Structures are given as structure tokens and as C-alpha cells.
Short mmCIF file of C-alpha atoms in Angstrom, two decimals:
data_model
loop_
_atom_site.label_atom_id
_atom_site.label_comp_id
_atom_site.label_asym_id
_atom_site.label_seq_id
_atom_site.Cartn_x
_atom_site.Cartn_y
_atom_site.Cartn_z
CA MET T 939 124.30 94.19 92.07
CA ARG T 940 121.08 96.35 91.89
CA LYS T 941 118.73 95.74 94.68
CA SER T 942 115.91 93.89 92.20
CA GLU T 943 118.69 91.54 91.40
CA ARG T 944 119.18 90.89 95.10
CA LYS T 945 115.86 89.27 95.89
CA TRP T 946 115.73 85.40 95.82
CA PRO T 947 113.01 83.86 94.40
CA VAL T 948 111.19 80.79 96.95
CA SER T 949 112.45 78.54 94.67
CA ASN T 950 115.67 79.34 94.64
CA ARG T 951 115.89 79.37 98.73
CA VAL T 952 114.62 76.13 98.41
CA ILE T 953 117.64 74.86 96.87
CA TYR T 954 120.12 77.06 98.88
CA PHE T 955 118.80 75.73 102.15
CA PHE T 956 118.94 71.64 101.27
CA MET T 957 122.21 72.28 99.47
CA GLY T 958 123.28 74.07 102.83
CA LEU T 959 121.93 71.14 104.80
CA LEU T 960 123.94 68.54 102.19
CA ALA T 961 127.04 70.62 103.03
CA VAL T 962 126.68 70.49 106.69
CA PHE T 963 125.74 66.83 106.33
CA MET T 964 129.26 66.13 104.30
CA HIS T 965 130.92 68.63 106.70
CA PHE T 966 130.32 67.21 110.47
CA TYR T 967 128.94 63.29 109.87
CA LYS T 968 131.47 61.12 111.70
CA LEU T 969 133.44 63.92 111.71
CA ASP T 970 135.86 62.20 114.92
CA CYS T 971 136.14 59.09 112.76
CA VAL T 972 136.81 59.92 109.47
CA PRO T 973 139.62 60.02 108.61
CA TYR T 974 140.33 57.40 111.39
CA GLY T 975 143.10 58.42 113.49
CA LEU T 976 144.84 61.90 113.93
CA HIS T 977 147.10 62.85 111.38
CA ILE T 978 150.33 63.29 113.49
CA ASP T 979 150.53 67.21 112.74
CA GLU T 980 146.73 67.39 113.97
CA ALA T 981 148.02 65.65 117.26
CA GLY T 982 150.80 67.71 117.62
CA MET T 983 148.67 71.03 116.92
CA ALA T 984 146.29 69.83 119.32
CA TYR T 985 148.63 69.27 122.06
CA ASP T 986 149.98 72.35 121.87
CA ALA T 987 146.25 73.81 121.81
CA PHE T 988 145.71 72.15 125.00
CA CYS T 989 148.69 73.70 126.07
CA LEU T 990 148.01 77.08 125.25
CA ALA T 991 144.40 76.78 126.62
CA ASN T 992 145.66 75.36 130.19
CA TYR T 993 149.19 77.24 130.77
CA SER T 994 149.64 79.87 127.45
CA VAL T 995 152.10 78.26 126.41
CA ASP T 996 153.02 75.97 123.72
CA ARG T 997 154.38 72.15 124.03
CA TYR T 998 157.79 74.12 124.56
CA LEU T 999 157.23 76.65 126.88
CA ASN T 1000 156.83 79.48 124.50
CA HIS T 1001 154.64 82.08 125.81
CA LEU T 1002 151.86 82.56 123.20
CA PRO T 1003 153.85 81.82 120.31
CA VAL T 1004 152.85 83.79 116.90
CA TYR T 1005 154.14 80.55 115.35
CA LEU T 1006 153.78 76.87 116.18
CA THR T 1007 157.43 74.69 116.85
CA ASN T 1008 155.34 71.65 116.17
CA PHE T 1009 158.43 68.83 115.81
CA GLY T 1010 160.87 71.57 114.69
CA GLY T 1011 159.20 72.57 111.20
CA GLY T 1012 157.05 74.72 112.61
CA GLN T 1013 153.14 74.87 112.39
CA SER T 1014 150.63 78.29 111.63
CA ALA T 1015 149.52 78.89 114.97
CA LEU T 1016 145.65 80.20 114.01
CA TYR T 1017 144.01 76.35 113.51
CA GLY T 1018 145.87 76.09 117.25
CA TYR T 1019 144.49 79.03 118.97
CA LEU T 1020 141.40 78.29 117.48
CA THR T 1021 141.09 75.03 118.94
CA ALA T 1022 142.90 76.18 122.23
CA GLY T 1023 139.43 78.69 122.64
CA LEU T 1024 136.86 75.62 121.71
CA ILE T 1025 139.27 73.47 124.77
CA LYS T 1026 138.83 76.71 127.20
CA LEU T 1027 134.91 76.95 126.11
CA THR T 1028 133.64 73.41 126.35
CA GLY T 1029 136.31 71.55 129.00
CA MET T 1030 136.89 68.61 126.51
CA LEU T 1031 139.60 67.72 124.28
CA ASN T 1032 138.74 65.04 121.61
CA PRO T 1033 138.81 64.44 118.14
CA TRP T 1034 135.67 66.38 117.48
CA ILE T 1035 136.75 69.55 119.24
CA ILE T 1036 140.12 69.13 117.38
CA ARG T 1037 138.96 68.88 114.09
CA LEU T 1038 135.22 71.19 114.50
CA PRO T 1039 137.61 74.71 113.27
CA GLY T 1040 138.61 72.70 110.23
CA ALA T 1041 134.65 72.34 109.46
CA LEU T 1042 133.61 75.34 110.87
CA ILE T 1043 135.72 77.74 108.74
CA GLY T 1044 135.14 75.08 105.68
CA MET T 1045 131.30 75.67 105.64
CA LEU T 1046 132.41 80.29 105.84
CA GLY T 1047 133.88 79.47 102.80
CA TYR T 1048 130.92 77.75 101.28
CA PHE T 1049 128.55 80.58 102.40
CA SER T 1050 131.45 83.09 101.17
CA GLY T 1051 131.32 80.76 97.57
CA ILE T 1052 128.02 80.76 96.91
CA GLY T 1053 128.24 84.68 97.15
CA ILE T 1054 131.64 85.42 95.28
CA VAL T 1055 129.97 83.44 92.38
CA ARG T 1056 126.46 85.06 92.83
CA LYS T 1057 128.02 88.53 92.28
CA CYS T 1058 130.59 87.91 89.24
CA LEU T 1059 128.56 85.44 87.11
CA GLY T 1060 124.31 85.13 88.46
CA GLU T 1061 121.86 83.71 90.38
CA LYS T 1062 122.20 80.49 88.15
CA TRP T 1063 125.70 79.84 89.05
CA GLY T 1064 125.51 80.42 92.43
CA LEU T 1065 122.84 77.90 92.83
CA LEU T 1066 125.27 75.54 90.87
CA THR T 1067 128.46 76.93 93.07
CA SER T 1068 126.14 75.80 96.49
CA PHE T 1069 125.74 72.12 94.54
CA PHE T 1070 129.25 71.75 94.11
CA MET T 1071 131.18 73.07 97.37
CA ALA T 1072 128.74 70.32 98.85
CA ILE T 1073 129.44 67.85 96.59
CA PHE T 1074 133.23 67.88 95.26
CA PRO T 1075 135.93 65.75 97.25
CA TYR T 1076 138.39 68.71 98.11
CA PHE T 1077 136.36 70.73 100.05
CA ILE T 1078 134.65 67.71 102.02
CA MET T 1079 137.49 66.20 102.59
CA GLN T 1080 139.96 69.07 103.51
CA SER T 1081 137.73 70.68 106.06
CA ARG T 1082 137.73 67.19 107.95
CA PHE T 1083 140.85 67.02 109.89
CA GLY T 1084 142.98 69.72 111.67
CA LEU T 1085 146.11 70.40 109.68
CA ASP T 1086 147.30 74.23 109.72
CA CYS T 1087 147.44 74.62 105.92
CA ASN T 1088 143.43 73.55 105.46
CA LEU T 1089 142.06 76.96 107.00
CA LEU T 1090 143.96 78.83 104.66
CA LEU T 1091 141.01 77.66 101.93
CA GLY T 1092 137.87 78.81 103.48
CA ILE T 1093 139.06 81.67 105.53
CA SER T 1094 140.82 83.34 101.99
CA ILE T 1095 137.39 82.51 100.13
CA PHE T 1096 135.93 84.93 102.62
CA GLY T 1097 138.51 87.48 102.70
CA VAL T 1098 137.72 87.77 98.70
CA TRP T 1099 134.42 87.98 99.43
CA MET T 1100 135.18 90.56 101.90
CA LEU T 1101 137.09 92.49 99.41
CA LEU T 1102 134.59 92.35 96.37
CA ARG T 1103 132.33 94.20 98.99
CA ALA T 1104 134.46 96.27 99.71
CA GLU T 1105 135.02 97.86 96.28
CA GLU T 1106 131.24 97.48 95.48
CA LYS T 1107 130.67 99.93 98.64
CA LYS T 1108 133.27 101.69 98.21
CA LYS T 1109 133.21 102.58 101.99
CA THR T 1110 136.55 102.74 104.20
CA CYS T 1111 135.62 100.64 107.10
CA TYR T 1112 134.73 97.37 104.25
CA PHE T 1113 138.15 97.77 103.03
CA ILE T 1114 139.53 98.03 107.09
CA LEU T 1115 137.26 95.03 107.72
CA ALA T 1116 138.70 93.02 104.46
CA GLY T 1117 142.04 93.94 105.27
CA ILE T 1118 141.35 92.45 109.09
CA VAL T 1119 140.64 88.80 107.97
CA TRP T 1120 143.07 89.13 105.08
CA GLY T 1121 145.53 89.52 108.00
CA ILE T 1122 144.18 86.75 110.12
CA CYS T 1123 144.34 84.52 106.82
CA TYR T 1124 148.05 85.35 107.05
CA TYR T 1125 148.10 82.85 110.01
CA THR T 1126 146.65 79.89 108.27
CA TYR T 1127 149.70 78.29 106.30
CA ALA T 1128 153.25 79.48 105.38
CA LEU T 1129 152.91 79.40 101.60
CA GLY T 1130 150.32 81.79 102.20
CA TYR T 1131 152.80 84.68 102.56
CA ILE T 1132 153.82 84.26 98.84
CA GLY T 1133 150.78 83.27 97.29
CA SER T 1134 148.49 85.42 99.59
CA THR T 1135 150.76 88.31 98.92
CA LEU T 1136 151.27 87.99 95.27
CA PHE T 1137 147.47 87.66 94.58
CA LEU T 1138 146.35 91.33 96.71
CA GLY T 1139 148.92 93.36 95.22
CA SER T 1140 148.37 92.39 91.86
CA LEU T 1141 144.86 93.08 92.62
CA LEU T 1142 145.22 96.53 93.80
CA VAL T 1143 147.20 97.45 91.39
CA TYR T 1144 144.97 96.09 88.62
CA TRP T 1145 141.63 97.78 90.19
CA LEU T 1146 144.13 100.70 90.40
CA TYR T 1147 145.01 100.68 87.14
CA HIS T 1148 140.88 100.18 86.67
CA LYS T 1149 140.23 102.90 88.58
CA LYS T 1150 137.97 100.38 90.54
CA ILE T 1151 139.17 101.73 94.12
CA THR T 1152 141.52 104.94 94.68
CA TRP T 1153 144.77 105.13 97.10
CA LYS T 1154 142.73 105.99 100.00
CA GLN T 1155 140.72 102.59 99.95
CA ALA T 1156 144.13 100.54 98.96
CA PHE T 1157 145.43 101.89 101.80
CA CYS T 1158 142.82 101.12 104.71
CA PHE T 1159 143.04 97.33 103.32
CA GLY T 1160 146.67 97.50 103.62
CA ILE T 1161 147.39 99.02 106.86
CA PRO T 1162 145.32 96.23 109.03
CA ILE T 1163 147.54 93.36 107.11
CA LEU T 1164 150.91 95.08 108.07
CA LEU T 1165 149.56 95.79 111.95
CA MET T 1166 148.56 92.38 111.98
CA VAL T 1167 151.43 90.20 109.70
CA TRP T 1168 154.84 92.49 111.11
CA PRO T 1169 155.33 89.62 114.12
CA LEU T 1170 155.01 87.10 111.16
CA GLY T 1171 157.72 89.41 109.46
CA LEU T 1172 160.07 89.66 112.31
CA MET T 1173 159.75 85.54 112.72
CA LEU T 1174 161.00 85.06 109.01
CA ILE T 1175 163.67 87.63 109.76
CA ILE T 1176 164.59 85.68 113.16
CA ASN T 1177 164.99 82.08 111.39
CA SER T 1178 166.83 83.60 108.06
CA LEU T 1179 169.12 85.32 109.87
CA GLY T 1180 169.42 82.44 113.19
CA MET T 1181 168.71 84.69 115.77
CA GLU T 1182 167.36 83.95 118.78
CA LYS T 1183 163.54 84.17 119.93
CA VAL T 1184 162.29 87.14 120.96
CA VAL T 1185 159.75 88.00 123.46
CA ILE T 1186 157.81 90.79 122.73
CA GLY T 1187 154.90 91.31 125.55
CA PRO T 1188 153.16 88.30 126.33
CA PHE T 1189 153.97 87.16 122.77
CA THR T 1190 156.81 84.93 121.50
CA ILE T 1191 158.06 85.14 117.84
CA PRO T 1192 160.05 81.52 117.86
CA ARG T 1193 162.95 80.06 116.56
CA LEU T 1194 162.46 77.20 114.60
CA PRO T 1195 165.27 74.25 114.81
CA ASP T 1196 164.61 73.37 111.30
CA TYR T 1197 163.34 76.46 109.65
CA ARG T 1198 161.86 75.79 106.10
CA GLY T 1199 162.30 78.94 104.44
CA GLY T 1200 164.89 77.42 101.71
CA GLU T 1201 162.13 75.05 100.39
CA LEU T 1202 161.16 77.37 97.50
CA THR T 1203 163.19 76.70 94.42
CA LEU T 1204 163.59 77.52 90.57
CA ASP T 1205 164.95 74.48 89.87
CA ASP T 1206 163.08 72.35 87.42
CA VAL T 1207 160.22 75.00 87.64
CA TRP T 1208 158.52 73.30 84.51
CA GLY T 1209 158.34 70.20 86.16
CA ARG T 1210 156.54 71.43 89.50
CA PHE T 1211 153.92 73.38 86.86
CA ARG T 1212 153.02 69.74 85.58
CA THR T 1213 152.94 68.44 89.16
CA VAL T 1214 150.81 71.33 89.92
CA TRP T 1215 148.44 70.75 87.49
CA LYS T 1216 148.80 66.77 87.78
CA SER T 1217 147.78 67.44 91.70
CA ILE T 1218 145.00 69.80 91.01
CA LEU T 1219 143.34 68.26 88.98
CA THR T 1220 143.62 64.28 89.61
CA ARG T 1221 145.32 63.78 92.93
CA ASP T 1222 148.85 63.62 94.68
CA ASN T 1223 150.12 60.60 96.77
CA LEU T 1224 148.48 61.79 99.91
CA SER T 1225 145.46 59.57 100.56
CA TYR T 1226 144.13 62.52 102.91
CA ASN T 1227 143.95 64.81 100.15
CA ALA T 1228 142.34 62.80 97.32
CA LEU T 1229 140.64 59.65 96.27
CA ASP T 1230 141.57 57.35 92.92
CA HIS T 1231 138.67 57.40 90.44
CA PHE T 1232 136.87 60.30 92.30
CA TYR T 1233 139.54 62.79 92.65
CA THR T 1234 139.53 66.81 93.69
CA MET T 1235 136.13 67.61 91.75
CA TYR T 1236 135.62 64.24 89.79
CA VAL T 1237 136.84 63.29 86.20
CA ILE T 1238 134.07 65.58 84.35
CA SER T 1239 134.77 68.29 86.18
CA ILE T 1240 138.65 67.95 84.24
CA PRO T 1241 138.03 69.18 80.80
CA PHE T 1242 135.38 71.91 81.95
CA ALA T 1243 138.81 73.24 84.45
CA VAL T 1244 141.09 73.23 81.50
CA ILE T 1245 138.38 75.30 78.99
CA GLY T 1246 137.84 77.44 81.93
CA ALA T 1247 141.41 78.31 82.59
CA ILE T 1248 142.32 78.75 79.28
CA LYS T 1249 139.40 81.10 78.41
CA MET T 1250 139.55 83.07 81.59
CA ILE T 1251 143.33 84.52 80.93
CA VAL T 1252 142.79 84.66 76.89
CA ASP T 1253 139.57 86.54 77.88
CA MET T 1254 140.85 88.71 80.28
CA ILE T 1255 143.32 89.13 77.70
CA LYS T 1256 141.59 90.33 75.46
CA ASP T 1257 139.43 92.60 78.18
CA ILE T 1258 143.04 94.29 79.27
CA ILE T 1259 143.97 95.14 75.85
CA ARG T 1260 140.48 96.97 75.49
CA HIS T 1261 140.72 98.58 78.46
CA HIS T 1262 137.59 96.64 80.25
CA TYR T 1263 137.09 95.50 83.28
CA SER T 1264 134.80 92.42 84.09
CA ALA T 1265 133.64 91.16 87.63
CA TRP T 1266 135.68 87.73 87.41
CA HIS T 1267 139.41 89.13 86.88
CA PRO T 1268 140.23 88.47 90.15
CA PHE T 1269 140.42 85.15 89.51
CA VAL T 1270 142.48 84.35 87.12
CA LEU T 1271 145.20 86.87 89.29
CA TRP T 1272 143.99 84.24 92.34
CA PHE T 1273 144.43 80.99 90.30
CA CYS T 1274 147.96 82.39 88.41
CA SER T 1275 149.35 83.68 91.66
CA TRP T 1276 149.01 80.15 93.21
CA LEU T 1277 150.14 78.50 90.14
CA LEU T 1278 153.57 80.15 90.44
CA VAL T 1279 153.42 79.36 94.38
CA GLY T 1280 153.21 75.67 93.42
CA SER T 1281 155.50 75.90 90.41
CA ILE T 1282 158.33 77.37 92.80
CA THR T 1283 157.63 74.79 96.15
CA GLY T 1284 160.61 72.95 96.89
CA GLY T 1285 161.01 70.41 99.32
CA THR T 1286 158.44 67.04 98.50
CA GLY T 1287 157.01 69.53 95.57
CA PRO T 1288 153.50 70.54 94.88
CA ASN T 1289 150.87 68.62 96.57
CA ILE T 1290 147.29 68.87 97.21
CA ASN T 1291 147.55 70.55 101.08
CA ARG T 1292 150.56 72.57 99.80
CA LEU T 1293 148.31 74.19 97.00
CA ASN T 1294 144.90 74.58 98.94
CA GLY T 1295 144.93 78.33 98.81
CA MET T 1296 144.14 77.68 94.73
CA PHE T 1297 141.10 75.44 95.00
CA PHE T 1298 138.13 77.98 94.86
CA ALA T 1299 140.00 79.97 91.89
CA LEU T 1300 140.17 76.42 90.26
CA LEU T 1301 136.15 75.70 91.11
CA PHE T 1302 135.78 78.98 89.26
CA CYS T 1303 137.49 77.69 86.30
CA VAL T 1304 135.47 74.77 86.11
CA LEU T 1305 132.14 77.09 86.61
CA TYR T 1306 133.62 79.29 83.79
CA GLY T 1307 134.21 76.78 81.66
CA MET T 1308 130.87 75.14 81.70
CA ARG T 1309 129.50 78.22 80.89
CA CYS T 1310 131.59 78.92 77.67
CA THR T 1311 130.98 74.86 76.43
CA LEU T 1312 127.47 76.08 76.94
CA GLU T 1313 127.34 78.99 75.07
CA ALA T 1314 129.45 77.51 72.24
CA PHE T 1315 127.06 74.65 72.47
CA ARG T 1316 123.96 77.18 71.59
CA ASN T 1317 126.10 78.62 69.17
CA TRP T 1318 126.60 75.78 67.26
CA LEU T 1319 123.24 74.48 67.48
CA TYR T 1320 121.66 77.68 66.76
CA ASN T 1321 123.98 78.72 63.67
CA ASP T 1322 123.63 74.97 62.31
CA VAL T 1323 119.67 74.97 62.39
CA ILE T 1324 119.36 78.75 61.25
CA LYS T 1325 121.27 77.86 58.09
CA LYS T 1326 118.88 75.10 56.91
CA GLY T 1327 116.43 77.40 57.42
CA ARG T 1328 114.12 76.52 60.52
CA ILE T 1329 114.16 79.32 62.73
CA LYS T 1330 111.46 78.73 65.18
CA LYS T 1331 113.04 74.92 64.97
CA ALA T 1332 115.67 76.17 66.09
CA LEU T 1333 114.53 78.28 68.98
CA LEU T 1334 112.55 75.54 70.11
CA SER T 1335 115.36 72.96 69.79
CA ILE T 1336 118.09 75.08 71.92
CA LYS T 1337 115.98 75.82 74.48
CA TYR T 1338 115.26 71.88 74.76
CA LEU T 1339 118.74 70.53 74.37
CA ASP T 1340 119.80 73.23 76.41
CA LYS T 1341 118.03 72.08 79.38
CA LYS T 1342 118.08 68.53 78.81
CA ILE T 1343 121.94 68.92 78.47
CA GLN T 1344 122.81 70.87 81.60
CA GLY T 1345 120.07 68.02 83.61
CA ILE T 1346 122.42 65.70 82.10
CA VAL T 1347 125.85 66.80 83.21
CA LEU T 1348 124.34 67.89 86.58
CA LEU T 1349 123.02 64.15 86.93
CA ALA T 1350 126.75 63.08 86.05
CA TYR T 1351 127.38 64.74 89.24
CA PHE T 1352 124.96 63.53 91.05
CA PHE T 1353 126.20 59.88 90.71
CA CYS T 1354 129.34 60.53 91.31
CA PHE T 1355 129.02 62.22 94.63
CA PHE T 1356 126.17 59.46 95.67
CA PHE T 1357 129.55 57.18 94.74
CA PHE T 1358 131.93 59.09 96.49
CA ALA T 1359 129.94 59.80 100.13
CA GLY T 1360 129.02 55.81 99.86
CA TYR T 1361 132.63 55.09 99.76
CA TYR T 1362 133.99 57.56 101.64
CA PHE T 1363 132.22 57.63 104.97
CA ILE T 1364 131.77 53.35 104.53
CA ARG T 1365 134.95 51.59 102.49
CA TYR T 1366 137.34 54.45 103.12
CA PRO T 1367 138.09 53.87 106.60
CA GLN T 1368 138.63 50.26 106.04
CA ASP T 1369 140.54 50.56 102.60
CA ILE T 1370 143.68 53.09 103.66
CA TYR T 1371 144.13 51.07 107.37
CA PRO T 1372 145.99 52.44 108.53
CA GLN T 1373 146.58 55.65 107.02
CA THR T 1374 150.48 56.94 106.30
CA LEU T 1375 150.92 59.45 108.82
CA PHE T 1376 147.55 58.77 111.29
CA ALA T 1377 148.08 56.85 114.87
CA ASP T 1378 145.21 56.82 117.58
CA THR T 1379 145.98 58.18 120.88
CA CYS T 1380 145.46 55.52 123.85
CA GLU T 1381 143.71 56.66 127.01
CA ASP T 1382 141.97 53.30 127.26
CA ILE T 1383 145.36 51.71 127.36
CA ILE T 1384 147.22 54.00 128.85
CA GLU T 1385 144.59 53.55 131.99
CA PHE T 1386 144.86 49.98 132.07
CA ILE T 1387 148.53 49.65 132.51
CA GLU T 1388 148.82 52.20 135.47
CA ARG T 1389 145.27 50.71 136.82
CA GLU T 1390 146.50 47.12 136.32
CA ARG T 1391 150.24 46.86 135.88
CA GLU T 1392 151.33 49.91 137.79
CA GLU T 1393 154.61 48.09 138.50
CA THR T 1394 155.93 47.38 135.35
CA THR T 1395 159.09 49.52 134.56
CA ALA T 1396 159.63 49.52 131.04
CA VAL T 1397 156.91 50.13 128.36
CA TYR T 1398 157.69 50.65 124.73
CA MET T 1399 154.95 52.02 122.19
CA ASP T 1400 154.50 51.68 118.82
CA ALA T 1401 153.42 55.55 117.74
CA SER T 1402 154.94 59.03 118.36
CA HIS T 1403 155.47 60.74 121.68
CA ILE T 1404 153.01 62.88 120.79
CA TYR T 1405 149.65 60.48 121.02
CA TYR T 1406 150.69 59.59 124.42
CA LEU T 1407 151.42 63.00 125.79
CA LEU T 1408 147.74 64.22 124.05
CA SER T 1409 146.31 60.63 125.59
CA ILE T 1410 147.18 62.01 129.01
CA LYS T 1411 147.20 65.51 128.68
CA ALA T 1412 150.65 65.83 130.32
CA ASP T 1413 151.46 69.15 131.86
CA PRO T 1414 153.78 71.02 129.54
CA TYR T 1415 156.26 72.24 132.42
CA GLU T 1416 156.61 68.60 133.39
CA VAL T 1417 157.37 67.32 130.43
CA ASN T 1418 160.00 69.61 129.20
CA LEU T 1419 160.66 68.53 125.88
CA THR T 1420 163.42 69.99 124.09
CA GLU T 1421 163.00 70.47 120.74
CA THR T 1422 163.88 67.75 119.23
CA ARG T 1423 161.56 64.35 119.54
CA PRO T 1424 162.38 62.44 122.78
CA GLU T 1425 162.39 58.53 122.79
CA THR T 1426 161.27 58.11 126.14
CA TYR T 1427 159.14 59.65 128.88
CA GLY T 1428 159.18 58.26 132.05
CA LYS T 1429 159.08 54.35 131.69
CA TYR T 1430 157.61 54.67 128.59
CA ASN T 1431 159.16 54.24 125.29
CA PHE T 1432 158.36 55.31 121.90
CA TYR T 1433 160.05 52.75 119.98
CA LEU T 1434 159.79 48.91 119.78
CA PRO T 1435 162.78 47.36 120.62
CA ASP T 1436 164.19 44.47 118.79
CA GLU T 1437 165.06 42.07 121.91
CA ILE T 1438 161.73 41.70 123.29
CA ASP T 1439 161.92 41.85 127.33
CA GLU T 1440 159.41 39.63 129.29
CA ASN T 1441 158.64 42.20 131.92
CA ALA T 1442 158.28 44.95 129.86
CA VAL T 1443 154.45 46.49 128.39
CA TYR T 1444 154.12 47.05 124.25
CA ILE T 1445 151.89 48.72 122.95
CA VAL T 1446 152.44 47.61 119.45
CA ARG T 1447 149.41 48.50 116.40
CA GLU T 1448 147.51 45.72 115.46
CA THR T 1449 148.61 45.79 111.80
CA ASN T 1450 152.54 45.77 112.79
CA THR T 1451 151.71 41.71 112.68
CA GLU T 1452 154.69 40.32 112.45
CA TYR T 1453 155.75 42.16 116.05
CA CYS T 1454 152.34 40.87 116.95
CA ASP T 1455 153.03 37.22 116.26
CA ARG T 1456 156.76 37.54 118.30
CA LEU T 1457 154.79 38.89 121.60
CA GLN T 1458 152.38 36.06 121.08
CA GLU T 1459 154.54 33.70 120.73
CA MET T 1460 156.06 34.42 124.18
CA SER T 1461 152.60 33.82 125.69
CA PHE T 1462 151.92 37.84 126.50
CA ASP T 1463 148.43 38.68 127.82
CA VAL T 1464 146.56 40.93 125.26
CA TYR T 1465 144.23 43.86 125.82
CA HIS T 1466 143.27 45.59 122.42
CA SER T 1467 141.82 48.95 122.11
CA GLY T 1468 141.52 51.44 119.46
CA MET T 1469 144.04 50.36 116.68
CA TYR T 1470 146.27 48.68 119.40
CA ASN T 1471 147.24 45.70 121.36
CA CYS T 1472 148.75 46.01 124.60
CA TYR T 1473 150.94 42.94 125.18
CA TYR T 1474 151.61 42.32 129.17
#
């Protein structure tokens, strides 16, 4: 991009400013309560972050682990360490602090994404990207709760922006910095080990083929990544071979009791391939990933995404045959790398949060599809009118209709966003309540029990032990968890018994109406807080 092209007109600056404000609003408004409650993995990460901030261990007493054990299957560590830093800095542990890293990294991805599109497609498409990334449901929803994998999208967008800058500047320091960013990115999500490696490997080979970079620059990019990710490689070896955990200096490389490395499969690749497309274009079966009617990027984006993906692949093949390089080629490699990863993802199969690394590439497909559709329309209109011998009118008609159609499309997106925002912040919390895998902490009820029912010998709680430990901010050395989910801790039992003891206390979700009715029939008193009823 030439120096003269970098100057932003005042009108563009105003648009970027207001779109940035809109993005900030959508990322941070009601961050602590929409979605309502904490996802169980979010709660597990938060308790690990508390332990790391105060004791430098996770809840299983691993000192500074490079990978969190969570409930046995593992969890990438970066989100936990970022949250631990905020806990240490602020002294607070609440839903706002727990979700703040996701929202901040989401905004990092937002600004990086605008820079990428401006460089690859031009200023007009950069402006459109600032609008789309502020209003598309997926870019909003994935940044608003603390799943470790959700950091992958924002950091990978920033990593691509850094890598494109390095390729443009041709300076060694830029490649080193880009390598550091991508090294950090590997600590966001385990599937990124494959998706990011496929993308980066194919991109470096492609750039070397087109002489966009030198071997020295590729080396300077790769070395920081290798220096940063080797502990993760050792973690994979330890868990694949069933070895014991390893302690290297202050860091622990843990062994996971329920290691999930075998979830990659070559069975039914075609079926999983179709599931990938369905998930990224519409929604999966998880209400916290996408919503009916709105989908990941609204219904109106689906034809643009399909057209753009197909056209990009076809155009890139043509460019390769002609030995021509275009700035948008990396996004084909990015999209296809994650398409392959999704097609071999086993377990419960590919879903939106598992595929989050490909969504900026999908957005680029939408933009490319729009550009191709607009160009096709212009060509059709121009040729059709010229054939009738009305050249002046043709030029006027093209300019007029072009702007009119662009305005209609933008207006359609605005109305989609208007209804989405209204639903998401007002009706969504009630419509999906109680949300699958989400629950509330219960500090208020526990304080009530310890104050008013101190003599009670048994308390039964309708939630996982992790919400209790997070509520009381338990000392991990006192809890001394094993690597299985405990059913009891002290007088607290994390299940509801079939037979009701009149001398016990019961913490029951208010939506568990059948059990609540049984307790009310036995004349228990009730104390309500959050999503729980406390019967005593």
C-alpha cells in the first residue's frame, strides 16, 4: 500500500470511530450477565485462574501448568493466565473479570481484521468490515464468555495482520514479532495445533514459491514459534504415551486423565465436511454459539459466503496456473486448512466453537462474494444497456443503481442487526434459561447457610462442585482435589438425593420444579438468590 493510500479521509475516520464505538458496546454491554450464568468450563477456568493468581498452582496443585487439566480432558491455558493476571491486578473475581479477556481479545481481532481487509481489498471494504465485525452475531457472541478456545479467533486475526505486515516490510524484526504472536496463539486451543500449523506451513511454502519472503525470513518467523510451543509438544508426547507429568523449572507439563488426542478421525469425512458448512453458515446445537433465525452472520450472508468461497478457490487456481500472486490468497489457505480440520474432528463432531479459527476467513469469503456479485451485476447492466445503444444512460444507470443496491444491502444488514441486538440483550437470557452447561455461583446462599444454619451437617447442591469452590474461593491445598469430579466437600454434597432428609439443607435450581415441589410439600423454608432456591 503506497503512502498516499494510507491517508484516511475525514468521513472515513468518522465511520471507523462510530463503528468502533458500536463494537465496544456490543462486546462489553451487560458482559457479566449475557449470557446468564457461567459455562461449566468457564467456571473451571475461573477457579484455576484464582488458584494461579494466589497460589501459582492450578486446582490440582500443578505449579504453573502449560496446559490446564480442567475436568480431566484438558483446557488451553492462555485464558486462565490472562484472567489470573486481572485477578492479581484488581483483586476481584466476578463474571465481569472472568469475561474481560475474551472481550478485549475480541476487540484486538476487530481492529486487526479491519487492517487486514484494508490492505488486501481496499479502503471501501475495510469500512464495510468495520461494520460487519461490529454487528455479526458470531463476532459478538464468541467474545462474551470465557471459553479458552474463543481466544483463538482474535489472536489468529492479529497474528495474520502481523504476518502480512512482516511480508510487506521485509524486516527481520517483524517476522520475529509475528512468530511470537503465533507462538502465543498455540496456547489458545488444542485444535489450533493442527489448524494453525496447516495454515502457517502452507502459507510459508506458498510465499517462498512466489518469492514473497526469503528462507531467512521464514526461519526468523518459525524459530520463535518452536521456542514457545515445545512444551505443548512435550505435553502431547507425555499424554499420547501415558507418561507421568514432567516438571521443568517452575512449570508443569501435566498428564491428563481423560486425554482427547484420539478425537481426530478419518471416518465419515464427507459427513463431517457437510456438518462444517452447516455449522459455520447457520448454527450448531449449542445456544451459546449461534441463534435460530440470526445464525453466525445472518441469513443474507449465506449466498455471499458460498459464492465467495468457491470463487476465491477457482480464482486462486487460475492465478497459480498463471504464476500470479494476489494479496487475498492467504485467506484461501486459511479457510481450507480449517475446513480440513473440521472434516476430521471426531468426538461429538465439528461445532462452531471448535471451528472458531476459520470465521475471519469466512468473513473474507462474504466480502469477496459481495465484490464478485457486485462486479457481475455491473458487467451485466453495462453490457445489456450498451447493446441497446444508450451508452450515456448506461453509465448513469450503473452509478445510480450500484449505489442503490449497495444501500439496500446495507440497510438489510442493519435491520438484521437491530433485531438481533434487541433479542440478544433482552429476550435471549429468558428464552434459553436455564441454558445448557451454564449455572450460577452461590456466594449469597453459602453465606446465608454459614450464618443462619451453621449447625447443619449436610447440604445438598444442584450444581457441580466447581461453582461451590469458585463461590467460596477455596484454597486448593485445603481442597486437595483428585483428578476426578468430587461428589462431596466437607458438609456440601454436589447432588440431590432421592430421599429427603428434613434436617439437611438443599440448594436447588429454581427450574427444577419437581424437586422444589417435593421440598415445599415438606414445609421447608425458602431463601432465594440468583437461579437457586435454598430450602432449610
